[in-house]
Amino acid sequence: MLSLAFTLVFSLFASSLKMDKVQAATSIQSYVSDMQPGWNLGNSLDAVGADETAWGNPRITKELIQKIAAQGYKSIRIPVTWDSHIGAAPNYTIEASYLNRVQEVTQWALDEGLYVMINVHHDSWVWISHMEKNHDQVLAKYNAIWTQIADRFKNSSNKLMFESVNEPRFTDGGTTDEQKQLQMLEELNLSFHKIIRQSGGGNAARPLVLSTLEASPTQERMSALYSTISKLNDTNIIATVHYYGFWPFSVNIAGYTRFETDSQNDIKQTFDNVYNTFVAKGIPVIVGEYGLLGFDKNTNVIEQGEKLKFFEYLTNYLKQKNITHMLWDNGQHFSRTAYTWSDQDLYNTIKAGVTTRSSTAASDLIFVKKGATVEDKKIQLSLNGNTLSELSVNGQKLVSGQDYTLSGELLTIKASQLTKLTSSGNYGVNAVIKAKFNKGADWNFRVIVNAKPQLQNKQGTTSDFAIPTAFNGDLLATMEAVYTSGGNAGPQNWTSYKEFEYTFSPSYDSGKITLKPDFFNEVNDGEVILKFHFWSGEVISYKIKKSGTSITGTVM
């Protein structure tokens, strides 16, 4: 009887503990879900240098924070690099003025009702990466920083969370053993957790964000982080990874100019694994940074329509998996002074993706060749469950059945309408057809008059070579480079298709295609055939001859 009674009481007690843990896990998931969508204040307080302007952005203003909140963002990640503002051992005291500045910007965000994440950012590669060789020094410095941050912010709103370290990495310090790297990361994360939880105030239950090694969503690295989180037995832990797309598409290399099946499958496989490793087990996930790697060069590395399809698909898939995302913005998306978007359509697509799907199309480009008979243009839509409401040009609605037809998801723009829109005959974009749907963002079709591009002969050097080009309204998609003697030329010679902006760059305003020093650095002396692929379908061949630093370009 006593044994039975004990068993029943213990069973009820264990069930209560289990329910409490499930409830807590649900609570932190709700916290993370309420952060959607998020935005990064990149290349400011995380800049490596004298102050937050070291990488070219202006000082952060309260107005900037207010404006980004007004755009509908619910959370902000404020990356912070501490290295230039830390005193000597053994105290490693953070400069009072710098800590005050971090607190000021953080409080501005909290005052706007935003969830806020602050972290230890580029310190990861500047000095934390040397942990294997300087273990005690790195750990002492890391602990000192978090001890001071924890004390300064312990009475802040619970909407403030701490991220232990951004993209933790050790290869810069010479560590090559993956298991050793995972071991050091766990040591840092466990130390971080202990410091915060023992620091008093709101830090006892403050949400803490832990990253995989290098913020990579590979299964091995996620499994290692899951093991660490399991050891902590803390229901206020959030996992984070970063995502910049399927690499060939994200930088426009190897012929991956379109958002095709491989890029879609990469998103699905990556976030199925993220979901199964963490979310399904009660650990919420934040994609602390996302975007496209090509944006490091400029935002036009990926063609506009293909870029929008990537962001539409990604944000929708994250929504399905209940994963919060935070857009990486180093000033290239939302102006820090004008408070406007450099690409309004991109913002509209991301914003719509928080609640619904947007419709897209096989392309946003409609080419009408100059001098040729204008024909109907058939375009495959991806309605994604929506319906087409209207097509318009400059606010003037097109007439269904007369100017266009829609059969299922096949849109046909009539030749008569295209003739009318391109009557000027001027090369380039003559009109924009705006497609509106019952839900989601609009889709814009650019109607372009084009002719075959014309290239010219050119003499130059490996440090200064640009091919004079009459684009004639066309747009460059990619470039191939092969030796006349056989084999692929230039960097990443496993493919003939070169990386956009890293090896070549079109300039439509000045009429030239620049071949960059990074391309010539890995080209042997001899003849190379270049093939320039344009979005209209035109392919133009061009020969270059390299002799030392001298380059001769010849039209073929």
Coordinates of C-alpha atoms in Angstrom, one line a residue:
M1 CA 0.0 0.0 0.0
L2 CA 2.8 2.4 1.0
S3 CA 4.7 1.4 -2.1
L4 CA 1.7 2.0 -4.3
A5 CA 1.0 5.4 -2.7
F6 CA 4.6 6.5 -3.2
T7 CA 4.5 5.4 -6.8
L8 CA 1.3 7.4 -7.4
V9 CA 2.7 10.5 -5.7
F10 CA 6.0 10.3 -7.5
S11 CA 4.2 9.7 -10.8
L12 CA 2.0 12.8 -10.3
F13 CA 5.1 14.8 -9.3
A14 CA 7.0 13.7 -12.3
S15 CA 4.1 14.5 -14.6
S16 CA 3.9 17.9 -13.0
L17 CA 7.5 18.5 -13.7
K18 CA 7.1 17.3 -17.3
M19 CA 4.1 19.6 -17.8
D20 CA 6.0 22.6 -16.4
K21 CA 8.9 21.9 -18.7
V22 CA 6.6 21.6 -21.7
Q23 CA 4.8 24.8 -20.7
A24 CA 8.2 26.6 -20.4
A25 CA 9.3 25.3 -23.7
T26 CA 6.0 26.5 -25.3
S27 CA 6.5 29.9 -23.7
I28 CA 10.0 30.4 -25.2
Q29 CA 8.7 29.3 -28.6
S30 CA 6.0 31.9 -28.3
Y31 CA 8.6 34.5 -27.4
V32 CA 10.6 33.6 -30.5
S33 CA 7.5 33.5 -32.8
D34 CA 6.5 36.9 -31.6
M35 CA 9.9 38.2 -32.8
Q36 CA 9.0 37.6 -36.4
P37 CA 10.2 39.4 -38.5
G38 CA 13.7 40.5 -37.4
W39 CA 16.3 42.9 -38.8
N40 CA 20.1 43.2 -38.3
L41 CA 21.8 46.6 -37.6
G42 CA 24.9 45.3 -39.4
N43 CA 28.3 47.0 -39.9
S44 CA 27.8 49.5 -37.1
L45 CA 28.5 48.6 -33.6
D46 CA 30.1 45.4 -34.9
A47 CA 32.6 47.3 -37.1
V48 CA 36.2 46.4 -36.4
G49 CA 37.9 49.7 -35.8
A50 CA 37.8 52.9 -33.7
D51 CA 34.0 53.3 -33.5
E52 CA 30.7 52.4 -35.2
T53 CA 31.5 54.4 -38.3
A54 CA 34.6 52.4 -39.1
W55 CA 33.0 50.5 -41.9
G56 CA 31.3 53.4 -43.6
N57 CA 27.9 53.6 -41.9
P58 CA 26.9 56.8 -40.0
R59 CA 26.3 56.8 -36.3
I60 CA 23.1 55.1 -35.2
T61 CA 20.3 57.4 -34.4
K62 CA 17.2 57.0 -32.4
E63 CA 15.2 57.9 -35.5
L64 CA 16.7 55.0 -37.4
I65 CA 15.4 52.6 -34.7
Q66 CA 12.0 54.2 -34.8
K67 CA 11.9 54.0 -38.5
I68 CA 12.8 50.3 -38.7
A69 CA 10.1 49.5 -36.1
A70 CA 7.6 51.5 -38.2
Q71 CA 8.4 49.2 -41.1
G72 CA 6.8 46.3 -39.2
Y73 CA 9.9 44.7 -37.7
K74 CA 9.3 43.1 -34.3
S75 CA 12.9 42.4 -33.4
I76 CA 16.4 43.8 -33.9
R77 CA 19.7 42.1 -33.7
I78 CA 22.4 44.6 -32.6
P79 CA 25.8 42.9 -33.4
V80 CA 28.6 44.3 -31.2
T81 CA 32.4 43.9 -31.6
W82 CA 34.1 44.6 -28.3
D83 CA 37.8 44.1 -29.2
S84 CA 38.9 47.7 -29.7
H85 CA 37.2 48.8 -26.5
I86 CA 38.6 46.3 -24.0
G87 CA 41.4 47.0 -21.5
A88 CA 44.3 44.8 -20.6
A89 CA 44.4 41.7 -18.5
P90 CA 43.5 40.7 -16.0
N91 CA 40.3 42.8 -15.8
Y92 CA 39.6 43.3 -19.5
T93 CA 37.5 46.3 -18.6
I94 CA 35.2 47.5 -21.3
E95 CA 35.4 51.3 -22.0
A96 CA 32.7 53.0 -20.1
S97 CA 31.7 55.2 -23.0
Y98 CA 31.4 52.2 -25.3
L99 CA 29.3 50.2 -22.9
N100 CA 27.1 53.2 -22.4
R101 CA 26.7 53.6 -26.2
V102 CA 25.7 49.9 -26.6
Q103 CA 23.2 50.4 -23.8
E104 CA 21.8 53.6 -25.3
V105 CA 21.1 52.0 -28.7
T106 CA 19.7 48.9 -27.0
Q107 CA 17.4 51.0 -24.9
W108 CA 16.2 52.9 -28.0
A109 CA 15.1 49.6 -29.5
L110 CA 13.5 48.4 -26.3
D111 CA 11.6 51.7 -26.0
E112 CA 10.1 50.9 -29.4
G113 CA 8.8 47.6 -28.1
L114 CA 11.3 45.6 -30.1
Y115 CA 12.8 42.4 -29.0
V116 CA 16.6 43.0 -28.9
M117 CA 19.5 40.6 -29.3
I118 CA 23.1 41.8 -28.5
N119 CA 26.2 39.6 -28.8
V120 CA 29.9 39.2 -29.0
H121 CA 30.3 39.6 -32.8
H122 CA 33.5 39.8 -34.8
D123 CA 35.6 39.1 -31.7
S124 CA 34.9 35.5 -32.9
W125 CA 37.5 35.6 -35.6
V126 CA 39.6 38.5 -34.2
W127 CA 40.7 36.8 -31.0
I128 CA 38.3 34.0 -29.9
S129 CA 39.5 31.9 -32.8
H130 CA 42.9 31.6 -31.2
M131 CA 41.5 29.7 -28.2
E132 CA 43.3 26.5 -28.8
K133 CA 46.7 28.2 -28.6
N134 CA 45.7 30.8 -26.0
H135 CA 43.1 28.9 -24.0
D136 CA 43.3 30.6 -20.6
Q137 CA 43.6 34.1 -22.0
V138 CA 40.7 33.8 -24.4
L139 CA 38.4 32.2 -21.9
A140 CA 39.3 34.9 -19.2
K141 CA 38.7 37.7 -21.7
Y142 CA 35.4 36.2 -22.9
N143 CA 34.2 35.6 -19.4
A144 CA 35.1 39.2 -18.4
I145 CA 33.2 40.7 -21.3
W146 CA 30.0 38.7 -20.5
T147 CA 30.4 39.4 -16.7
Q148 CA 30.3 43.1 -17.5
I149 CA 27.5 42.9 -20.0
A150 CA 25.4 40.8 -17.7
D151 CA 25.8 43.2 -14.9
R152 CA 25.0 46.3 -17.0
F153 CA 21.8 44.8 -18.5
K154 CA 20.6 42.6 -15.6
N155 CA 17.6 44.9 -14.9
S156 CA 16.7 45.4 -18.6
S157 CA 13.4 44.2 -20.1
N158 CA 13.0 40.5 -20.7
K159 CA 12.7 41.5 -24.4
L160 CA 16.5 41.8 -24.4
M161 CA 18.3 38.5 -25.1
F162 CA 22.0 37.7 -25.2
E163 CA 23.7 35.7 -28.0
S164 CA 26.9 34.1 -26.7
V165 CA 29.1 34.6 -29.8
N166 CA 28.4 35.3 -33.5
E167 CA 29.5 32.6 -36.0
P168 CA 31.9 31.0 -33.5
R169 CA 35.0 29.9 -35.4
F170 CA 38.5 28.6 -34.6
T171 CA 40.0 28.0 -38.1
D172 CA 41.3 31.6 -38.2
G173 CA 43.4 30.7 -35.2
G174 CA 44.8 27.6 -36.8
T175 CA 42.5 24.9 -35.4
T176 CA 41.7 22.3 -38.0
D177 CA 40.2 19.5 -35.8
E178 CA 36.4 19.8 -36.0
Q179 CA 35.9 17.9 -32.7
K180 CA 38.3 20.2 -31.0
Q181 CA 36.4 23.2 -32.3
L182 CA 33.1 21.8 -31.1
Q183 CA 34.7 21.1 -27.7
M184 CA 35.9 24.7 -27.3
L185 CA 32.6 26.1 -28.5
E186 CA 30.8 24.1 -25.8
E187 CA 33.2 25.3 -23.2
L188 CA 32.4 28.9 -24.2
N189 CA 28.7 28.3 -24.2
L190 CA 28.6 26.6 -20.9
S191 CA 30.7 29.4 -19.3
F192 CA 28.5 32.0 -20.9
H193 CA 25.4 30.3 -19.5
K194 CA 26.8 30.1 -16.0
I195 CA 27.9 33.7 -15.9
I196 CA 24.5 35.0 -17.1
R197 CA 22.4 32.8 -14.9
Q198 CA 24.4 33.7 -11.7
S199 CA 24.5 37.4 -12.4
G200 CA 21.2 38.2 -10.8
G201 CA 18.2 40.3 -11.7
G202 CA 16.3 39.4 -14.9
N203 CA 19.3 37.4 -16.1
A204 CA 18.1 34.4 -14.1
A205 CA 15.5 33.7 -16.8
R206 CA 16.7 35.9 -19.7
P207 CA 16.5 34.2 -23.1
L208 CA 19.9 33.1 -24.2
V209 CA 20.9 32.4 -27.8
L210 CA 23.4 29.7 -28.7
S211 CA 24.9 29.3 -32.1
T212 CA 26.2 26.2 -33.9
L213 CA 29.8 26.2 -35.0
E214 CA 30.2 29.0 -37.5
A215 CA 26.4 29.3 -37.4
S216 CA 26.3 26.5 -39.9
P217 CA 23.2 24.4 -40.2
T218 CA 25.0 21.2 -41.0
Q219 CA 23.6 18.2 -39.2
E220 CA 26.8 17.4 -37.3
R221 CA 27.1 20.9 -35.9
M222 CA 23.5 21.2 -35.0
S223 CA 23.6 17.8 -33.2
A224 CA 26.6 19.1 -31.2
L225 CA 24.6 22.2 -30.2
Y226 CA 21.6 20.1 -29.3
S227 CA 23.9 18.1 -27.0
T228 CA 25.1 21.3 -25.3
I229 CA 21.6 22.6 -24.8
S230 CA 20.4 19.3 -23.4
K231 CA 23.2 19.5 -20.8
L232 CA 22.0 22.9 -19.7
N233 CA 18.5 21.7 -19.0
D234 CA 17.3 25.3 -19.3
T235 CA 14.0 26.1 -21.0
N236 CA 14.9 29.6 -21.9
I237 CA 17.5 28.7 -24.5
I238 CA 17.2 29.5 -28.2
A239 CA 19.3 27.9 -31.0
T240 CA 20.5 30.0 -33.9
V241 CA 21.9 29.3 -37.4
H242 CA 22.6 31.6 -40.4
Y243 CA 21.6 31.0 -44.0
Y244 CA 22.7 32.6 -47.2
G245 CA 21.3 30.2 -49.7
F246 CA 22.6 27.4 -51.9
W247 CA 26.1 28.7 -52.6
P248 CA 26.3 28.5 -56.5
F249 CA 23.0 30.4 -56.8
S250 CA 23.8 32.8 -53.9
V251 CA 26.9 34.1 -55.7
N252 CA 25.8 33.4 -59.3
I253 CA 28.4 30.9 -60.3
A254 CA 28.5 27.6 -62.3
G255 CA 25.5 28.7 -64.4
Y256 CA 23.1 28.9 -61.4
T257 CA 21.5 32.1 -62.6
R258 CA 18.0 31.0 -61.7
F259 CA 16.3 30.0 -58.5
E260 CA 15.9 26.4 -59.6
T261 CA 15.3 23.0 -58.0
D262 CA 18.7 22.7 -56.4
S263 CA 18.3 26.0 -54.6
Q264 CA 14.8 25.1 -53.5
N265 CA 15.8 21.7 -52.3
D266 CA 18.7 23.2 -50.3
I267 CA 16.2 25.4 -48.4
K268 CA 13.9 22.4 -47.8
Q269 CA 16.6 20.0 -46.6
T270 CA 18.4 22.6 -44.5
F271 CA 15.3 23.7 -42.6
D272 CA 13.7 20.2 -42.3
N273 CA 16.9 19.3 -40.5
V274 CA 16.8 22.5 -38.4
Y275 CA 13.2 21.8 -37.4
N276 CA 13.8 18.1 -36.6
T277 CA 16.9 18.8 -34.5
F278 CA 15.6 21.7 -32.5
V279 CA 12.0 23.0 -33.0
A280 CA 10.3 19.6 -32.9
K281 CA 12.1 19.0 -29.5
G282 CA 11.0 22.2 -27.9
I283 CA 14.0 24.4 -28.7
P284 CA 13.0 27.4 -30.8
V285 CA 15.3 28.6 -33.6
I286 CA 16.2 32.0 -34.9
V287 CA 17.9 32.4 -38.3
G288 CA 20.0 35.2 -36.9
E289 CA 21.2 36.3 -40.4
Y290 CA 19.9 35.5 -43.8
G291 CA 20.3 36.9 -47.3
L292 CA 22.4 36.0 -50.4
L293 CA 26.2 35.9 -50.4
G294 CA 26.4 37.8 -53.6
F295 CA 25.0 40.8 -51.8
D296 CA 28.5 41.2 -50.3
K297 CA 29.5 42.5 -53.8
N298 CA 26.2 44.2 -54.6
T299 CA 22.5 43.4 -54.6
N300 CA 22.4 43.1 -58.4
V301 CA 24.6 39.9 -58.5
I302 CA 21.3 37.9 -58.7
E303 CA 18.7 39.0 -61.3
Q304 CA 15.8 40.8 -59.7
G305 CA 13.0 38.2 -60.3
E306 CA 15.2 35.3 -59.3
K307 CA 16.2 37.1 -56.2
L308 CA 12.5 37.8 -55.2
K309 CA 11.7 34.1 -55.8
F310 CA 14.4 33.1 -53.4
F311 CA 13.2 35.4 -50.6
E312 CA 9.5 34.4 -51.2
Y313 CA 10.3 30.7 -51.0
L314 CA 12.6 31.0 -48.0
T315 CA 10.4 33.1 -45.8
N316 CA 7.4 30.9 -46.6
Y317 CA 9.3 27.7 -45.7
L318 CA 10.6 29.2 -42.4
K319 CA 7.0 30.2 -41.6
Q320 CA 5.9 26.6 -42.2
K321 CA 8.7 25.4 -39.8
N322 CA 7.9 28.1 -37.1
I323 CA 11.4 29.5 -37.4
T324 CA 12.0 33.3 -36.9
H325 CA 14.2 35.1 -39.4
M326 CA 16.4 38.2 -39.1
L327 CA 17.4 39.9 -42.4
W328 CA 21.1 40.8 -42.6
D329 CA 21.4 44.5 -43.5
N330 CA 24.7 46.3 -43.5
G331 CA 23.1 49.4 -44.9
Q332 CA 22.5 48.0 -48.4
H333 CA 18.8 47.5 -47.9
F334 CA 17.4 50.2 -45.6
S335 CA 19.1 53.6 -45.8
R336 CA 20.5 54.7 -42.5
T337 CA 19.9 58.4 -43.4
A338 CA 17.0 58.5 -45.9
Y339 CA 15.1 55.7 -44.1
T340 CA 14.0 54.2 -47.5
W341 CA 14.4 50.8 -49.0
S342 CA 16.9 50.4 -51.9
D343 CA 14.6 47.7 -53.2
Q344 CA 11.0 48.2 -52.3
D345 CA 9.9 45.0 -54.1
L346 CA 12.3 43.0 -52.0
Y347 CA 11.0 44.5 -48.8
N348 CA 7.4 44.0 -49.9
T349 CA 8.1 40.3 -50.6
I350 CA 9.7 39.7 -47.2
K351 CA 7.0 41.6 -45.4
A352 CA 4.2 39.6 -47.1
G353 CA 6.0 36.4 -46.3
V354 CA 5.4 36.9 -42.6
T355 CA 1.7 36.1 -43.0
T356 CA 1.1 34.7 -46.5
R357 CA 2.6 33.6 -49.8
S358 CA 3.2 35.9 -52.8
S359 CA 2.8 34.9 -56.4
T360 CA 5.8 34.8 -58.7
A361 CA 6.5 34.1 -62.4
A362 CA 9.1 32.1 -64.4
S363 CA 10.7 35.5 -65.2
D364 CA 10.1 39.2 -64.7
L365 CA 11.7 40.0 -68.1
I366 CA 9.8 40.4 -71.3
F367 CA 12.1 41.0 -74.3
V368 CA 10.8 42.5 -77.5
K369 CA 13.5 42.4 -80.2
K370 CA 13.8 45.6 -82.1
G371 CA 12.9 45.2 -85.8
A372 CA 11.3 41.8 -85.4
T373 CA 7.7 40.9 -85.6
V374 CA 6.1 41.3 -82.2
E375 CA 4.5 38.1 -80.9
D376 CA 2.4 37.1 -77.9
K377 CA 4.5 36.3 -74.8
K378 CA 3.6 33.4 -72.7
I379 CA 4.7 33.4 -69.1
Q380 CA 4.3 30.7 -66.5
L381 CA 3.0 32.0 -63.2
S382 CA 3.4 30.4 -59.8
L383 CA 0.2 31.6 -58.1
N384 CA 1.0 29.8 -54.8
G385 CA -2.7 29.6 -54.0
N386 CA -3.5 33.1 -55.0
T387 CA -5.5 34.6 -57.8
L388 CA -4.5 37.3 -60.3
S389 CA -6.5 40.5 -59.6
E390 CA -5.3 42.7 -62.4
L391 CA -2.5 43.8 -64.7
S392 CA -1.7 47.5 -65.1
V393 CA 0.8 49.9 -66.6
N394 CA 1.3 53.2 -64.8
G395 CA -2.0 52.7 -63.0
Q396 CA -3.9 52.0 -66.2
K397 CA -5.6 48.6 -66.0
L398 CA -5.1 46.2 -68.9
V399 CA -8.2 44.5 -70.3
S400 CA -8.5 40.8 -69.8
G401 CA -9.1 38.9 -73.1
Q402 CA -7.9 41.9 -75.1
D403 CA -4.5 42.8 -73.7
Y404 CA -3.8 39.5 -71.9
T405 CA -5.3 36.1 -71.1
L406 CA -4.8 33.7 -68.2
S407 CA -5.4 30.0 -68.6
G408 CA -4.7 28.3 -65.3
E409 CA -1.2 29.6 -64.4
L410 CA -0.2 30.5 -68.0
L411 CA -0.3 34.2 -68.6
T412 CA -0.2 35.5 -72.2
I413 CA 0.6 39.1 -72.9
K414 CA -0.9 40.0 -76.3
A415 CA 1.4 41.2 -79.2
S416 CA -0.9 44.2 -79.7
Q417 CA -0.3 45.3 -76.1
L418 CA 3.5 44.8 -76.3
T419 CA 3.6 46.7 -79.6
K420 CA 1.8 49.6 -77.9
L421 CA 4.1 49.5 -74.9
T422 CA 7.3 49.4 -77.0
S423 CA 6.3 52.0 -79.6
S424 CA 9.1 54.3 -78.7
G425 CA 11.6 51.8 -80.0
N426 CA 14.1 52.9 -77.4
Y427 CA 16.5 50.2 -76.0
G428 CA 15.9 49.1 -72.5
V429 CA 12.9 49.1 -70.2
N430 CA 10.0 50.7 -72.0
A431 CA 7.2 49.8 -69.6
V432 CA 6.5 47.9 -66.4
I433 CA 3.5 45.7 -66.2
K434 CA 2.4 45.4 -62.6
A435 CA 0.6 42.2 -61.6
K436 CA -1.6 42.4 -58.5
F437 CA -3.0 39.4 -56.7
N438 CA -5.6 38.9 -54.0
K439 CA -2.8 38.3 -51.5
G440 CA 0.9 38.9 -51.2
A441 CA 3.3 41.3 -53.0
D442 CA 2.9 42.5 -56.5
W443 CA 5.1 41.1 -59.3
N444 CA 6.5 43.5 -61.9
F445 CA 7.3 42.5 -65.5
R446 CA 9.9 44.7 -67.2
V447 CA 9.1 45.1 -70.9
I448 CA 12.5 45.5 -72.7
V449 CA 13.4 46.4 -76.2
N450 CA 16.6 44.7 -77.2
A451 CA 18.9 43.9 -80.0
K452 CA 22.1 41.7 -80.1
P453 CA 24.8 43.2 -77.9
Q454 CA 27.9 44.5 -79.6
L455 CA 31.4 44.1 -78.1
Q456 CA 34.6 45.8 -79.4
N457 CA 38.3 45.0 -79.5
K458 CA 40.3 46.3 -76.6
Q459 CA 43.9 46.5 -75.3
G460 CA 44.6 46.6 -71.6
T461 CA 46.3 45.1 -68.6
T462 CA 45.4 42.6 -65.9
S463 CA 44.7 45.4 -63.5
D464 CA 42.7 47.5 -66.0
F465 CA 40.7 45.8 -68.7
A466 CA 37.1 46.5 -69.7
I467 CA 35.4 45.5 -73.0
P468 CA 33.5 48.4 -74.6
T469 CA 30.0 47.0 -74.9
A470 CA 26.8 48.2 -76.5
F471 CA 24.3 46.3 -74.5
N472 CA 21.4 47.4 -76.7
G473 CA 18.9 46.9 -73.9
D474 CA 20.0 43.4 -72.9
L475 CA 21.2 42.3 -69.5
L476 CA 24.2 40.1 -68.7
A477 CA 23.4 36.8 -66.9
T478 CA 26.7 35.1 -66.7
M479 CA 30.1 34.5 -68.4
E480 CA 32.0 31.4 -69.3
A481 CA 35.8 31.2 -69.7
V482 CA 37.7 28.3 -71.4
Y483 CA 41.2 28.0 -72.8
T484 CA 41.5 27.5 -76.6
S485 CA 43.8 24.7 -75.7
G486 CA 41.2 23.1 -73.5
G487 CA 40.1 23.4 -69.8
N488 CA 38.3 26.0 -67.8
A489 CA 40.1 29.4 -67.2
G490 CA 40.1 31.6 -64.1
P491 CA 39.1 31.1 -60.5
Q492 CA 37.0 28.0 -59.5
N493 CA 38.1 26.2 -62.6
W494 CA 35.9 23.2 -61.8
T495 CA 33.3 25.2 -63.8
S496 CA 33.5 27.2 -67.0
Y497 CA 30.9 29.7 -65.6
K498 CA 32.6 32.4 -63.5
E499 CA 31.4 34.2 -60.4
F500 CA 29.4 37.4 -61.1
E501 CA 31.1 40.6 -59.8
Y502 CA 34.1 38.7 -58.5
T503 CA 35.5 38.0 -61.9
F504 CA 33.5 40.2 -64.2
S505 CA 31.1 43.1 -63.9
P506 CA 28.8 44.8 -66.4
S507 CA 28.3 48.5 -66.3
Y508 CA 25.2 49.5 -68.3
D509 CA 25.6 53.2 -67.8
S510 CA 29.2 53.4 -69.0
G511 CA 28.8 50.6 -71.6
K512 CA 31.5 48.2 -70.6
I513 CA 32.1 44.7 -69.1
T514 CA 35.0 44.8 -66.7
L515 CA 37.2 41.7 -66.3
K516 CA 38.6 42.0 -62.8
P517 CA 42.1 41.4 -61.5
D518 CA 40.8 38.5 -59.4
F519 CA 39.9 36.8 -62.8
F520 CA 43.3 37.4 -64.4
N521 CA 45.2 36.4 -61.2
E522 CA 44.2 32.8 -62.0
V523 CA 44.4 32.8 -65.8
N524 CA 47.5 31.4 -67.5
D525 CA 49.2 33.1 -70.4
G526 CA 47.6 32.2 -73.7
E527 CA 44.2 32.5 -75.4
V528 CA 40.9 32.3 -73.6
I529 CA 37.4 32.2 -75.2
L530 CA 34.8 34.1 -73.2
K531 CA 31.1 33.5 -73.7
F532 CA 28.7 36.1 -72.4
H533 CA 25.2 34.8 -71.8
F534 CA 22.5 37.4 -71.8
W535 CA 19.0 37.2 -70.3
S536 CA 17.4 37.6 -73.8
G537 CA 19.0 34.3 -74.8
E538 CA 21.8 35.9 -76.8
V539 CA 25.3 34.4 -76.4
I540 CA 28.3 36.4 -77.5
S541 CA 31.8 35.0 -77.9
Y542 CA 35.0 37.0 -77.3
K543 CA 38.6 36.1 -77.3
I544 CA 41.3 37.4 -75.0
K545 CA 45.0 36.8 -75.1
K546 CA 47.0 37.1 -71.9
S547 CA 50.8 37.7 -72.0
G548 CA 52.2 38.6 -68.6
T549 CA 50.2 41.7 -67.5
S550 CA 49.2 42.5 -71.1
I551 CA 45.6 41.7 -72.3
T552 CA 44.3 41.8 -75.9
G553 CA 40.6 41.4 -76.5
T554 CA 39.2 40.5 -79.9
V555 CA 35.7 40.3 -81.2
M556 CA 34.9 36.9 -82.7

